[in-house]
Short mmCIF file of C-alpha atoms and ligand atoms in Angstrom, two decimals:
data_model
loop_
_atom_site.label_atom_id
_atom_site.label_comp_id
_atom_site.label_asym_id
_atom_site.label_seq_id
_atom_site.Cartn_x
_atom_site.Cartn_y
_atom_site.Cartn_z
CA MET E 222 14.43 -11.95 -19.62
CA GLU E 223 14.37 -15.75 -19.90
CA ARG E 224 11.73 -17.33 -17.69
CA GLU E 225 14.29 -19.68 -16.07
CA ASN E 226 16.21 -16.63 -14.87
CA VAL E 227 13.07 -15.19 -13.31
CA LEU E 228 11.77 -18.19 -11.36
CA ILE E 229 13.92 -19.05 -8.32
CA PRO E 230 14.71 -22.79 -8.58
CA GLN E 231 13.00 -25.12 -6.12
CA ALA E 232 16.35 -26.26 -4.69
CA ASP E 233 17.22 -22.67 -3.71
CA LEU E 234 13.83 -22.24 -2.09
CA ASP E 235 14.22 -25.52 -0.18
CA ARG E 236 17.56 -24.28 1.11
CA GLN E 237 15.82 -21.31 2.73
CA ARG E 238 13.54 -23.71 4.62
CA GLU E 239 16.74 -25.36 5.91
CA PHE E 240 18.04 -21.99 7.18
CA GLU E 241 14.72 -21.53 9.00
CA GLU E 242 15.30 -24.90 10.66
CA LYS E 243 18.88 -23.90 11.63
CA ILE E 244 17.68 -20.70 13.29
CA ARG E 245 14.97 -22.66 15.12
CA ARG E 246 17.59 -25.09 16.44
CA LEU E 247 19.91 -22.27 17.47
CA PHE E 248 17.24 -20.83 19.78
CA ALA E 249 16.05 -24.25 20.94
CA ALA E 250 19.62 -25.05 22.06
CA ARG E 251 19.55 -21.89 24.21
CA GLU E 252 16.06 -22.80 25.42
CA ALA E 253 15.03 -19.35 24.20
CA HIS E 254 11.63 -18.36 22.80
CA PRO E 255 12.41 -15.42 20.53
CA ALA E 256 9.85 -12.78 19.57
CA ALA E 257 9.87 -10.64 16.40
CA CYS E 258 8.19 -7.33 15.63
CA VAL E 259 7.49 -6.59 11.94
CA ASP E 260 6.50 -3.02 11.10
CA THR E 261 5.27 -2.50 7.53
CA PHE E 262 4.97 0.88 5.78
CA GLY E 263 3.62 1.63 2.31
CA CYS E 264 1.30 -0.05 -0.16
CA GLN E 265 -0.59 -3.35 -0.17
CA GLN E 266 2.28 -5.02 -2.01
CA ASN E 267 4.44 -4.23 0.97
CA VAL E 268 1.75 -5.50 3.33
CA ALA E 269 1.71 -8.76 1.35
CA ASP E 270 5.52 -8.89 1.57
CA GLY E 271 5.26 -8.26 5.31
CA GLN E 272 3.01 -11.34 5.63
CA LYS E 273 5.72 -13.43 3.95
CA LEU E 274 8.41 -11.97 6.21
CA MET E 275 6.27 -12.90 9.21
CA GLY E 276 5.77 -16.36 7.69
CA MET E 277 9.52 -16.89 7.43
CA LEU E 278 10.03 -15.62 10.98
CA GLU E 279 7.40 -17.99 12.38
CA ALA E 280 8.98 -20.84 10.45
CA SER E 281 12.29 -19.83 12.08
CA GLY E 282 10.76 -20.23 15.54
CA PHE E 283 9.78 -16.64 16.35
CA THR E 284 6.46 -15.62 17.87
CA LEU E 285 5.13 -12.29 16.64
CA THR E 286 4.69 -9.21 18.80
CA GLN E 287 3.59 -5.63 18.14
CA ASP E 288 5.94 -4.19 20.75
CA PRO E 289 9.53 -3.49 19.63
CA LYS E 290 10.60 -3.23 23.28
CA GLU E 291 9.88 -6.89 23.96
CA ALA E 292 11.19 -8.12 20.58
CA ASP E 293 14.44 -10.02 20.01
CA LEU E 294 14.22 -8.98 16.38
CA VAL E 295 12.72 -5.84 14.85
CA LEU E 296 12.14 -5.66 11.11
CA LEU E 297 11.15 -2.40 9.39
CA ASN E 298 9.57 -3.16 6.00
CA THR E 299 9.87 0.26 4.36
CA CYS E 300 8.36 2.42 1.62
CA ALA E 301 10.15 5.00 -0.54
CA ILE E 302 7.22 6.56 -2.38
CA ARG E 303 7.38 10.01 -0.73
CA GLU E 304 9.90 11.82 1.43
CA HIS E 305 7.52 11.72 4.38
CA ALA E 306 7.46 7.89 4.26
CA GLU E 307 11.26 7.81 4.49
CA ASP E 308 11.38 10.37 7.31
CA ARG E 309 9.07 8.19 9.37
CA VAL E 310 11.37 5.21 8.97
CA PHE E 311 14.47 7.18 9.97
CA GLY E 312 12.52 8.42 13.01
CA ASN E 313 11.68 4.82 13.94
CA LEU E 314 15.29 3.75 13.44
CA GLY E 315 16.43 6.52 15.77
CA ALA E 316 14.03 5.30 18.48
CA LEU E 317 15.37 1.76 18.14
CA THR E 318 18.80 2.84 19.44
CA HIS E 319 17.11 2.98 22.87
CA THR E 320 15.51 -0.46 22.69
CA LYS E 321 18.84 -1.89 21.57
CA LYS E 322 20.60 -0.21 24.51
CA GLU E 323 18.17 -2.03 26.83
CA ASN E 324 18.66 -5.29 24.95
CA PRO E 325 22.05 -5.39 23.15
CA GLU E 326 21.21 -8.81 21.68
CA GLN E 327 18.31 -7.34 19.75
CA VAL E 328 18.68 -7.74 15.97
CA ILE E 329 17.46 -4.81 13.88
CA CYS E 330 16.64 -5.33 10.22
CA LEU E 331 15.54 -2.97 7.46
CA CYS E 332 14.03 -4.16 4.20
CA GLY E 333 11.57 -3.02 1.54
CA CYS E 334 11.78 -0.31 -1.08
CA MET E 335 13.97 2.17 0.85
CA ALA E 336 16.59 -0.50 1.41
CA GLN E 337 17.01 -0.80 -2.36
CA GLU E 338 18.01 2.87 -2.71
CA PRO E 339 21.83 3.21 -2.66
CA ARG E 340 21.48 6.63 -0.99
CA VAL E 341 19.63 5.02 1.91
CA SER E 342 21.74 1.90 2.37
CA GLU E 343 24.88 4.08 2.43
CA ARG E 344 23.34 6.30 5.08
CA ILE E 345 22.45 3.25 7.20
CA LYS E 346 25.96 1.87 6.80
CA LYS E 347 27.52 5.13 7.98
CA SER E 348 25.11 6.59 10.50
CA TYR E 349 22.99 3.75 11.92
CA PRO E 350 25.47 1.21 13.25
CA HIS E 351 22.79 -0.51 15.34
CA VAL E 352 21.11 -1.85 12.18
CA ASP E 353 22.29 -5.45 11.65
CA LEU E 354 20.67 -6.46 8.37
CA VAL E 355 19.58 -4.51 5.27
CA PHE E 356 18.02 -6.20 2.25
CA GLY E 357 15.97 -5.03 -0.73
CA PRO E 358 12.72 -6.46 -2.17
CA GLN E 359 14.73 -8.62 -4.60
CA ALA E 360 16.31 -10.47 -1.68
CA LEU E 361 13.12 -11.01 0.34
CA TRP E 362 12.99 -14.73 -0.46
CA LYS E 363 16.42 -15.32 1.09
CA PHE E 364 15.66 -13.57 4.38
CA PRO E 365 16.23 -16.82 6.37
CA GLU E 366 19.74 -17.20 4.91
CA LEU E 367 20.62 -13.54 5.53
CA LEU E 368 19.34 -13.74 9.10
CA TRP E 369 21.34 -16.91 9.70
CA GLN E 370 24.43 -15.03 8.51
CA VAL E 371 23.77 -12.30 11.08
CA TYR E 372 23.48 -14.84 13.90
CA GLU E 373 26.45 -16.88 12.73
CA THR E 374 28.95 -14.14 11.86
CA LYS E 375 27.72 -11.48 14.33
CA LYS E 376 28.56 -9.00 11.56
CA ARG E 377 26.34 -6.53 9.72
CA VAL E 378 24.86 -7.94 6.50
CA PHE E 379 23.85 -5.82 3.47
CA SER E 380 22.09 -7.49 0.53
CA VAL E 381 21.00 -4.66 -1.76
CA GLN E 382 22.52 -5.56 -5.13
CA ASP E 383 20.61 -4.32 -8.13
CA GLU E 384 19.48 -7.81 -9.20
CA HIS E 385 17.14 -8.56 -12.06
CA GLY E 386 13.65 -9.23 -10.76
CA THR E 387 12.77 -12.74 -9.66
CA ILE E 388 9.72 -14.70 -8.56
CA ALA E 389 9.84 -16.99 -5.53
CA GLU E 390 6.89 -19.33 -4.99
CA GLY E 391 5.93 -21.18 -1.82
CA ILE E 392 7.21 -18.75 0.84
CA PRO E 393 5.29 -19.30 4.11
CA VAL E 394 2.68 -16.58 4.80
CA VAL E 395 1.04 -15.29 7.97
CA ARG E 396 -2.34 -13.94 6.84
CA GLU E 397 -4.53 -11.46 8.66
CA LYS E 398 -7.22 -13.01 10.83
CA GLY E 399 -10.61 -12.73 9.18
CA VAL E 400 -11.89 -12.71 5.63
CA LYS E 401 -9.38 -10.56 3.71
CA ALA E 402 -6.39 -11.92 1.80
CA TRP E 403 -3.84 -10.42 -0.58
CA VAL E 404 -2.36 -12.25 -3.56
CA SER E 405 0.54 -10.68 -5.46
CA ILE E 406 0.11 -11.76 -9.06
CA MET E 407 3.00 -9.81 -10.53
CA TYR E 408 5.97 -7.82 -9.32
CA GLY E 409 7.81 -4.73 -10.52
CA CYS E 410 6.89 -1.95 -12.92
CA ASN E 411 8.05 -0.96 -16.41
CA ASN E 412 6.25 2.35 -16.67
CA PHE E 413 8.75 4.85 -15.30
CA CYS E 414 6.24 7.59 -14.57
CA SER E 415 8.65 10.49 -14.23
CA TYR E 416 7.87 11.21 -10.55
CA CYS E 417 7.96 7.62 -9.31
CA ILE E 418 10.65 5.61 -7.53
CA VAL E 419 8.91 2.21 -7.77
CA PRO E 420 10.50 0.97 -11.04
CA TYR E 421 13.95 1.68 -9.58
CA VAL E 422 13.38 -0.27 -6.37
CA ARG E 423 11.04 -3.05 -7.49
CA GLY E 424 12.67 -4.07 -10.77
CA ARG E 425 11.01 -4.99 -14.07
CA GLU E 426 7.51 -6.42 -14.51
CA ARG E 427 7.24 -10.16 -14.07
CA SER E 428 4.07 -12.24 -13.77
CA ARG E 429 3.51 -15.37 -11.74
CA ASP E 430 2.38 -18.44 -13.63
CA PRO E 431 -1.41 -18.48 -14.04
CA GLN E 432 -1.57 -21.97 -12.48
CA ALA E 433 0.25 -20.75 -9.35
CA VAL E 434 -2.16 -17.82 -8.96
CA LEU E 435 -5.23 -19.98 -9.57
CA ALA E 436 -4.06 -22.58 -7.06
CA GLU E 437 -3.45 -19.92 -4.40
CA VAL E 438 -6.85 -18.28 -4.88
CA ARG E 439 -8.58 -21.70 -4.81
CA GLN E 440 -6.80 -22.53 -1.55
CA LEU E 441 -7.82 -19.20 -0.01
CA VAL E 442 -11.46 -19.65 -0.98
CA GLU E 443 -11.43 -23.17 0.47
CA ALA E 444 -9.88 -21.81 3.68
CA GLY E 445 -12.82 -19.38 4.03
CA TYR E 446 -11.34 -16.10 2.76
CA LYS E 447 -14.10 -14.07 1.18
CA ASP E 448 -12.46 -10.81 0.12
CA ILE E 449 -9.40 -11.50 -2.02
CA THR E 450 -7.37 -8.74 -3.66
CA LEU E 451 -5.00 -9.43 -6.55
CA LEU E 452 -1.97 -7.16 -6.33
CA GLY E 453 0.52 -5.68 -8.75
CA GLN E 454 1.97 -2.21 -9.37
CA ASN E 455 0.11 -2.42 -12.63
CA VAL E 456 -2.12 -5.52 -12.59
CA ASN E 457 -3.57 -4.93 -16.07
CA SER E 458 -0.23 -5.71 -17.65
CA TYR E 459 -0.31 -9.17 -16.05
CA GLY E 460 0.83 -11.81 -18.52
CA ASN E 461 2.50 -9.48 -21.03
CA ASP E 462 5.90 -10.92 -20.10
CA LEU E 463 4.76 -14.56 -20.30
CA ASP E 464 4.28 -14.90 -24.08
CA LEU E 465 1.32 -17.22 -23.48
CA GLY E 466 -1.28 -15.01 -25.14
CA TYR E 467 -2.85 -15.01 -21.65
CA HIS E 468 -3.64 -11.64 -20.11
CA PHE E 469 -5.24 -10.10 -17.04
CA PRO E 470 -8.85 -10.46 -18.26
CA ASP E 471 -8.16 -14.17 -18.96
CA LEU E 472 -6.89 -14.62 -15.40
CA LEU E 473 -9.94 -12.85 -13.96
CA ALA E 474 -12.29 -15.00 -16.03
CA ASP E 475 -10.53 -18.20 -14.88
CA ILE E 476 -10.58 -17.15 -11.22
CA ASP E 477 -14.28 -16.40 -11.54
CA GLN E 478 -14.87 -20.11 -12.28
CA ILE E 479 -13.62 -21.11 -8.81
CA PRO E 480 -16.77 -22.11 -6.88
CA GLY E 481 -17.63 -20.42 -3.57
CA GLU E 482 -19.02 -17.28 -1.96
CA TYR E 483 -16.27 -14.67 -2.27
CA LEU E 484 -15.28 -11.39 -3.92
CA ILE E 485 -12.25 -10.69 -6.08
CA ARG E 486 -10.70 -7.21 -6.23
CA PHE E 487 -7.52 -6.00 -7.88
CA MET E 488 -5.16 -3.04 -7.75
CA SER E 489 -3.63 -0.93 -9.14
CA SER E 490 -4.73 -0.49 -12.71
CA HIS E 491 -2.97 1.75 -15.19
CA PRO E 492 -5.32 3.51 -17.63
CA LYS E 493 -2.99 2.79 -20.55
CA ASP E 494 -3.47 -0.98 -20.02
CA ALA E 495 -7.11 -1.01 -18.92
CA THR E 496 -9.19 -2.15 -21.89
CA PRO E 497 -12.89 -2.39 -22.70
CA ARG E 498 -12.38 -6.17 -22.68
CA LEU E 499 -11.28 -6.00 -19.02
CA PHE E 500 -14.50 -4.16 -18.16
CA ASP E 501 -16.60 -6.63 -20.17
CA VAL E 502 -15.05 -9.54 -18.25
CA MET E 503 -15.66 -7.77 -14.93
CA ALA E 504 -19.27 -7.11 -15.90
CA ALA E 505 -19.89 -10.73 -16.89
CA SER E 506 -18.28 -12.29 -13.83
CA SER E 507 -20.08 -13.21 -10.65
CA HIS E 508 -17.18 -12.88 -8.18
CA VAL E 509 -15.30 -9.83 -9.44
CA ALA E 510 -16.36 -6.79 -7.38
CA LYS E 511 -17.76 -3.94 -9.44
CA GLN E 512 -15.08 -1.65 -8.14
CA LEU E 513 -12.17 -0.03 -9.91
CA HIS E 514 -9.14 1.82 -8.60
CA LEU E 515 -7.89 3.65 -11.68
CA PRO E 516 -5.29 6.33 -10.86
CA PHE E 517 -5.34 9.28 -13.27
CA GLN E 518 -2.78 11.52 -11.46
CA SER E 519 -3.62 14.70 -13.41
CA GLY E 520 -6.48 16.11 -15.49
CA ASN E 521 -4.19 18.19 -17.70
CA ASP E 522 -2.67 16.83 -20.92
CA ARG E 523 0.60 18.73 -20.70
CA VAL E 524 1.20 17.51 -17.15
CA LEU E 525 0.19 13.95 -18.07
CA LYS E 526 2.77 14.02 -20.85
CA GLU E 527 5.49 15.31 -18.51
CA MET E 528 4.53 12.56 -16.06
CA ASN E 529 4.99 10.00 -18.85
CA ARG E 530 1.54 8.55 -18.23
CA ARG E 531 0.79 7.79 -21.89
CA TYR E 532 -2.92 8.73 -22.00
CA THR E 533 -4.85 11.96 -22.33
CA ARG E 534 -7.65 13.40 -20.22
CA GLN E 535 -10.14 12.48 -22.96
CA GLN E 536 -8.87 8.90 -23.20
CA TYR E 537 -9.25 8.56 -19.43
CA LEU E 538 -12.80 9.92 -19.55
CA ASP E 539 -13.74 7.60 -22.42
CA LEU E 540 -12.41 4.65 -20.45
CA VAL E 541 -14.35 5.39 -17.25
CA ASN E 542 -17.48 6.20 -19.22
CA TYR E 543 -17.28 2.80 -20.91
CA ALA E 544 -16.68 1.07 -17.56
CA LYS E 545 -19.66 2.85 -15.98
CA ARG E 546 -21.85 1.95 -18.96
CA VAL E 547 -21.17 -1.80 -18.74
CA MET E 548 -21.18 -1.78 -14.91
CA PRO E 549 -23.94 0.50 -13.61
CA GLY E 550 -23.23 1.33 -9.95
CA LEU E 551 -19.48 0.85 -10.41
CA VAL E 552 -17.50 2.25 -7.47
CA LEU E 553 -14.59 4.25 -8.81
CA THR E 554 -11.54 5.50 -6.88
CA SER E 555 -8.28 7.09 -7.99
CA ASP E 556 -4.88 8.55 -7.07
CA VAL E 557 -3.96 12.17 -7.78
CA ILE E 558 -0.77 14.19 -7.54
CA ILE E 559 -0.97 17.95 -7.03
CA GLY E 560 2.04 20.20 -7.61
CA PHE E 561 4.02 18.19 -10.16
CA PRO E 562 7.10 20.29 -11.17
CA GLY E 563 6.02 23.18 -13.40
CA GLU E 564 2.29 22.64 -12.81
CA THR E 565 0.38 25.94 -12.88
CA GLU E 566 -2.77 26.82 -10.97
CA GLU E 567 -4.80 26.50 -14.16
CA GLU E 568 -3.42 23.01 -14.78
CA ALA E 569 -4.13 21.96 -11.19
CA MET E 570 -7.72 23.18 -11.66
CA ASP E 571 -7.99 20.85 -14.68
CA THR E 572 -7.43 18.04 -12.18
CA VAL E 573 -10.16 19.47 -9.94
CA SER E 574 -12.56 19.70 -12.89
CA LEU E 575 -11.89 16.10 -13.91
CA VAL E 576 -12.72 15.03 -10.36
CA GLU E 577 -16.00 16.94 -10.59
CA GLU E 578 -16.75 15.46 -13.99
CA VAL E 579 -16.12 11.81 -13.10
CA GLY E 580 -17.54 11.71 -9.55
CA PHE E 581 -15.13 9.39 -7.73
CA ASP E 582 -16.25 7.62 -4.59
CA ALA E 583 -12.95 8.37 -2.92
CA LEU E 584 -9.57 9.79 -3.87
CA PHE E 585 -6.05 9.25 -2.59
CA THR E 586 -4.52 12.70 -2.94
CA PHE E 587 -0.83 13.52 -2.70
CA ILE E 588 1.30 16.63 -2.94
CA TYR E 589 4.24 15.93 -5.24
CA SER E 590 7.37 14.82 -3.40
CA PRO E 591 10.69 14.81 -5.31
CA ARG E 592 12.39 11.38 -5.37
CA PRO E 593 16.13 11.57 -6.04
CA GLY E 594 17.06 9.59 -9.13
CA THR E 595 13.76 10.11 -10.95
CA LYS E 596 13.37 12.36 -13.99
CA ALA E 597 10.95 14.76 -12.34
CA ALA E 598 13.31 15.39 -9.42
CA VAL E 599 15.50 17.59 -11.64
CA MET E 600 12.66 19.48 -13.37
CA PRO E 601 12.21 23.17 -12.46
CA ASP E 602 9.56 23.48 -9.77
CA PRO E 603 8.69 27.16 -9.33
CA ALA E 604 5.34 26.89 -7.46
CA THR E 605 5.62 27.42 -3.70
CA ARG E 606 4.49 24.90 -1.12
CA ALA E 607 1.78 27.36 -0.01
CA GLU E 608 0.37 27.58 -3.56
CA LYS E 609 0.35 23.81 -3.92
CA GLN E 610 -1.36 23.49 -0.55
CA LYS E 611 -4.09 25.89 -1.71
CA TRP E 612 -4.75 23.80 -4.85
CA PHE E 613 -4.68 20.64 -2.76
CA ASP E 614 -7.22 22.03 -0.29
CA LYS E 615 -9.52 22.99 -3.16
CA LEU E 616 -9.30 19.45 -4.52
CA LEU E 617 -10.09 17.96 -1.11
CA GLU E 618 -13.08 20.24 -0.66
CA VAL E 619 -14.54 19.21 -4.02
CA GLN E 620 -13.90 15.53 -3.34
CA ASN E 621 -15.30 15.57 0.19
CA ASN E 622 -18.52 17.15 -1.10
CA MET E 623 -18.69 14.51 -3.83
CA SER E 624 -18.11 11.59 -1.42
CA ALA E 625 -20.74 12.95 0.97
CA LYS E 626 -23.25 13.37 -1.89
CA LEU E 627 -22.64 9.86 -3.31
CA HIS E 628 -22.90 8.35 0.16
CA ALA E 629 -26.11 10.24 1.01
CA ALA E 630 -27.78 8.71 -2.04
CA TYR E 631 -27.56 5.32 -0.28
CA VAL E 632 -29.65 6.29 2.73
CA GLY E 633 -32.95 4.39 2.68
CA LYS E 634 -31.57 1.67 0.41
CA THR E 635 -30.56 -1.91 1.17
CA VAL E 636 -26.98 -2.97 0.40
CA ARG E 637 -25.19 -6.28 0.62
CA VAL E 638 -22.02 -6.20 2.73
CA LEU E 639 -19.29 -8.47 4.00
CA VAL E 640 -18.96 -7.98 7.77
CA ASP E 641 -15.24 -7.83 8.45
CA GLY E 642 -14.66 -6.79 12.04
CA GLU E 643 -15.48 -4.91 15.22
CA SER E 644 -15.17 -1.18 15.87
CA ASP E 645 -14.78 0.79 19.10
CA ASP E 646 -17.99 2.74 18.43
CA PRO E 647 -20.52 1.24 20.92
CA GLU E 648 -23.48 2.41 18.83
CA TYR E 649 -22.16 0.78 15.63
CA PRO E 650 -20.04 -2.11 16.90
CA LEU E 651 -19.39 -3.78 13.53
CA THR E 652 -17.53 -2.73 10.40
CA SER E 653 -18.33 -4.03 6.95
CA ARG E 654 -17.65 -3.35 3.29
CA THR E 655 -19.97 -3.23 0.32
CA GLU E 656 -19.02 -4.98 -2.89
CA GLY E 657 -17.61 -1.60 -3.98
CA ASN E 658 -15.43 -1.57 -0.82
CA ARG E 659 -17.37 1.29 0.81
CA LEU E 660 -17.12 1.27 4.59
CA VAL E 661 -20.46 0.59 6.34
CA ARG E 662 -20.62 0.93 10.13
CA LEU E 663 -23.19 -1.49 11.47
CA LYS E 664 -25.58 -2.23 14.29
CA GLY E 665 -25.82 -5.99 14.58
CA ASP E 666 -24.67 -9.17 16.23
CA LYS E 667 -20.98 -10.12 16.43
CA ALA E 668 -21.93 -13.54 15.05
CA LEU E 669 -22.21 -11.79 11.67
CA ILE E 670 -18.43 -11.25 11.46
CA GLY E 671 -17.09 -13.12 8.47
CA GLN E 672 -20.52 -13.34 6.81
CA PHE E 673 -22.25 -11.58 3.96
CA ALA E 674 -25.35 -9.69 5.15
CA ASP E 675 -28.08 -7.39 3.84
CA VAL E 676 -28.10 -4.01 5.49
CA ALA E 677 -30.59 -1.13 5.64
CA VAL E 678 -28.61 2.09 5.23
CA THR E 679 -29.79 4.65 7.78
CA GLY E 680 -27.12 7.37 7.64
CA SER E 681 -23.96 8.57 5.94
CA ASN E 682 -21.11 11.07 5.97
CA THR E 683 -18.03 11.78 3.82
CA TRP E 684 -16.21 8.66 4.92
CA ALA E 685 -18.79 5.99 5.66
CA LEU E 686 -22.34 4.68 5.54
CA TYR E 687 -24.23 3.67 8.68
CA GLY E 688 -26.77 0.89 8.84
CA GLU E 689 -28.48 -2.02 10.50
CA ALA E 690 -28.28 -5.67 9.53
CA ILE E 691 -31.64 -6.98 8.34
N1 LIG B 846 1.43 1.51 -9.33
C1 LIG B 846 0.43 2.32 -8.82
C2 LIG B 846 0.88 3.41 -7.90
C3 LIG B 846 1.71 3.09 -6.75
S1 LIG B 846 2.21 4.47 -5.85
C4 LIG B 846 -0.21 3.02 -9.99
O1 LIG B 846 0.45 3.36 -10.94
O2 LIG B 846 -1.37 3.25 -9.88
C5 LIG B 846 0.68 5.12 -5.27
C6 LIG B 846 0.46 6.55 -5.62
O3 LIG B 846 1.44 7.36 -5.02
C7 LIG B 846 0.57 6.88 -7.09
O4 LIG B 846 -0.58 6.54 -7.80
C8 LIG B 846 0.79 8.37 -7.06
O5 LIG B 846 -0.43 9.07 -7.02
C9 LIG B 846 1.52 8.58 -5.74
N2 LIG B 846 2.92 8.92 -5.94
C10 LIG B 846 3.88 8.20 -6.55
N3 LIG B 846 5.05 8.87 -6.57
C11 LIG B 846 4.82 10.05 -5.95
C12 LIG B 846 5.63 11.21 -5.66
N4 LIG B 846 6.91 11.26 -6.03
N5 LIG B 846 5.05 12.24 -5.02
C13 LIG B 846 3.76 12.21 -4.66
N6 LIG B 846 2.95 11.16 -4.91
C14 LIG B 846 3.46 10.10 -5.54
FE1 LIG B 847 4.97 4.27 -10.28
FE2 LIG B 847 3.82 4.71 -12.60
FE3 LIG B 847 4.75 2.28 -12.03
FE4 LIG B 847 2.61 3.22 -10.77
S1 LIG B 847 2.75 2.79 -12.95
S2 LIG B 847 4.35 2.19 -9.84
S3 LIG B 847 3.03 5.39 -10.59
S4 LIG B 847 5.96 4.13 -12.30
FE1 LIG B 848 6.08 2.25 -1.25
FE2 LIG B 848 7.42 0.35 -2.41
FE3 LIG B 848 4.82 0.23 -2.30
S1 LIG B 848 7.84 2.50 -2.57
S2 LIG B 848 4.19 2.35 -2.30
S3 LIG B 848 6.16 0.16 -0.59
S4 LIG B 848 6.11 -0.50 -3.95
#
């Protein structure tokens, strides 16, 4: 793909700012103060997209609300990764028929990964007539134009063409209050793991220009953000499409030069693209958190091959052993799928044994969910749900014991944390994160929020550490 076909031209982006202005004037003429409710499902990429959608809505004159009942516009920013995620969205859409009955002027929009699935957009067209606007991730940057069309034509608008992937810079963003910020550095995925819908709905891999990423991170650091996460479906392949001889470790090393007191994290990493050089750069940097989310999905070579993951159990182990060697104390987390089509109990137990062998801090565990259109969805899947649940429970038990053991080893030690917010636990009113992103519940003064602090760890369980600011 030629770079000029990937980057949306500045003139087209400027035009979107004009549509924002038009919508603002439309409401101003009615002396109306519209409110919008954005509900985001799914991964951090989607959360980052949601912040842009909110940015465009604010620029169009909307205030933001959490309550769909009081909103003039409701936007569901959806996820297609598992069936359960889709069911939740259809449930929400059903409920919105009532809010729209109360307020017939309410505009209901659906975007995100589900919107890009033809099966879903057809269903919305036929069975959810109260939905006014449907657009996929490829059309996110032209949300103001699509919304203007809805207001102007009073007709339903669908923008879900299977476009080649693009990059749009300079979209307004509403960030979370506090110290955390997300920066998408690349979009799409080329890996086509056989169970996964993402490459079908997010398009091919494309990387933002290094200068654009560096400028955004610099701005965030200057604005006081202290916990910045670089996002991509597969961040380690950053730069491969740019032909600059500039890759993810180069970007990390350049970001590390930005002066200030802050941490850099990144996710997700694919083992096939994670290299010893990446770990060397992490080890040598002063801002990159010594934390790695490295999904392995299965501990069995036959299943890994069927998943199209392109590494073996041994290669994965070698990789994490190297990473642990150059970064003692590294906090390691991962994603796992249990019950891939054709997986046997013995193969599932290979996954459990890998978990025992590596000692992850935390795991995100999923039971396989067939996604129509993917290769795995048509593979024979003889194991019953009850069998898969049994394997899954075994995995959870092993992991929970491991997390509890790793956490207990911290009691009596001092750790450095970034205090990020308040909790509703009166005994431990603050929440914080270690460099490794472990949750630490804290006794201490609210004035600490937004600051780094040293903490004496006094207790622990499977999910968190407990401590007192020194
Ligand atoms: N790009 C990221 C993953 C994004 S999806 C990566 O490769 O690491 C997050 C996780 O959802 C995946 O790591 C996988 O464990 C899980 N997942 C993806 N498709 C799934 C499916 N069809 N059923 C169950 N879990 C799935
Ligand atoms: Fe899905 Fe695999 Fe791409 Fe991750 S790397 S988004 S699991 S296809
Ligand atoms: Fe879901 Fe799309 Fe993310 S499918 S996990 S929101 S990329």
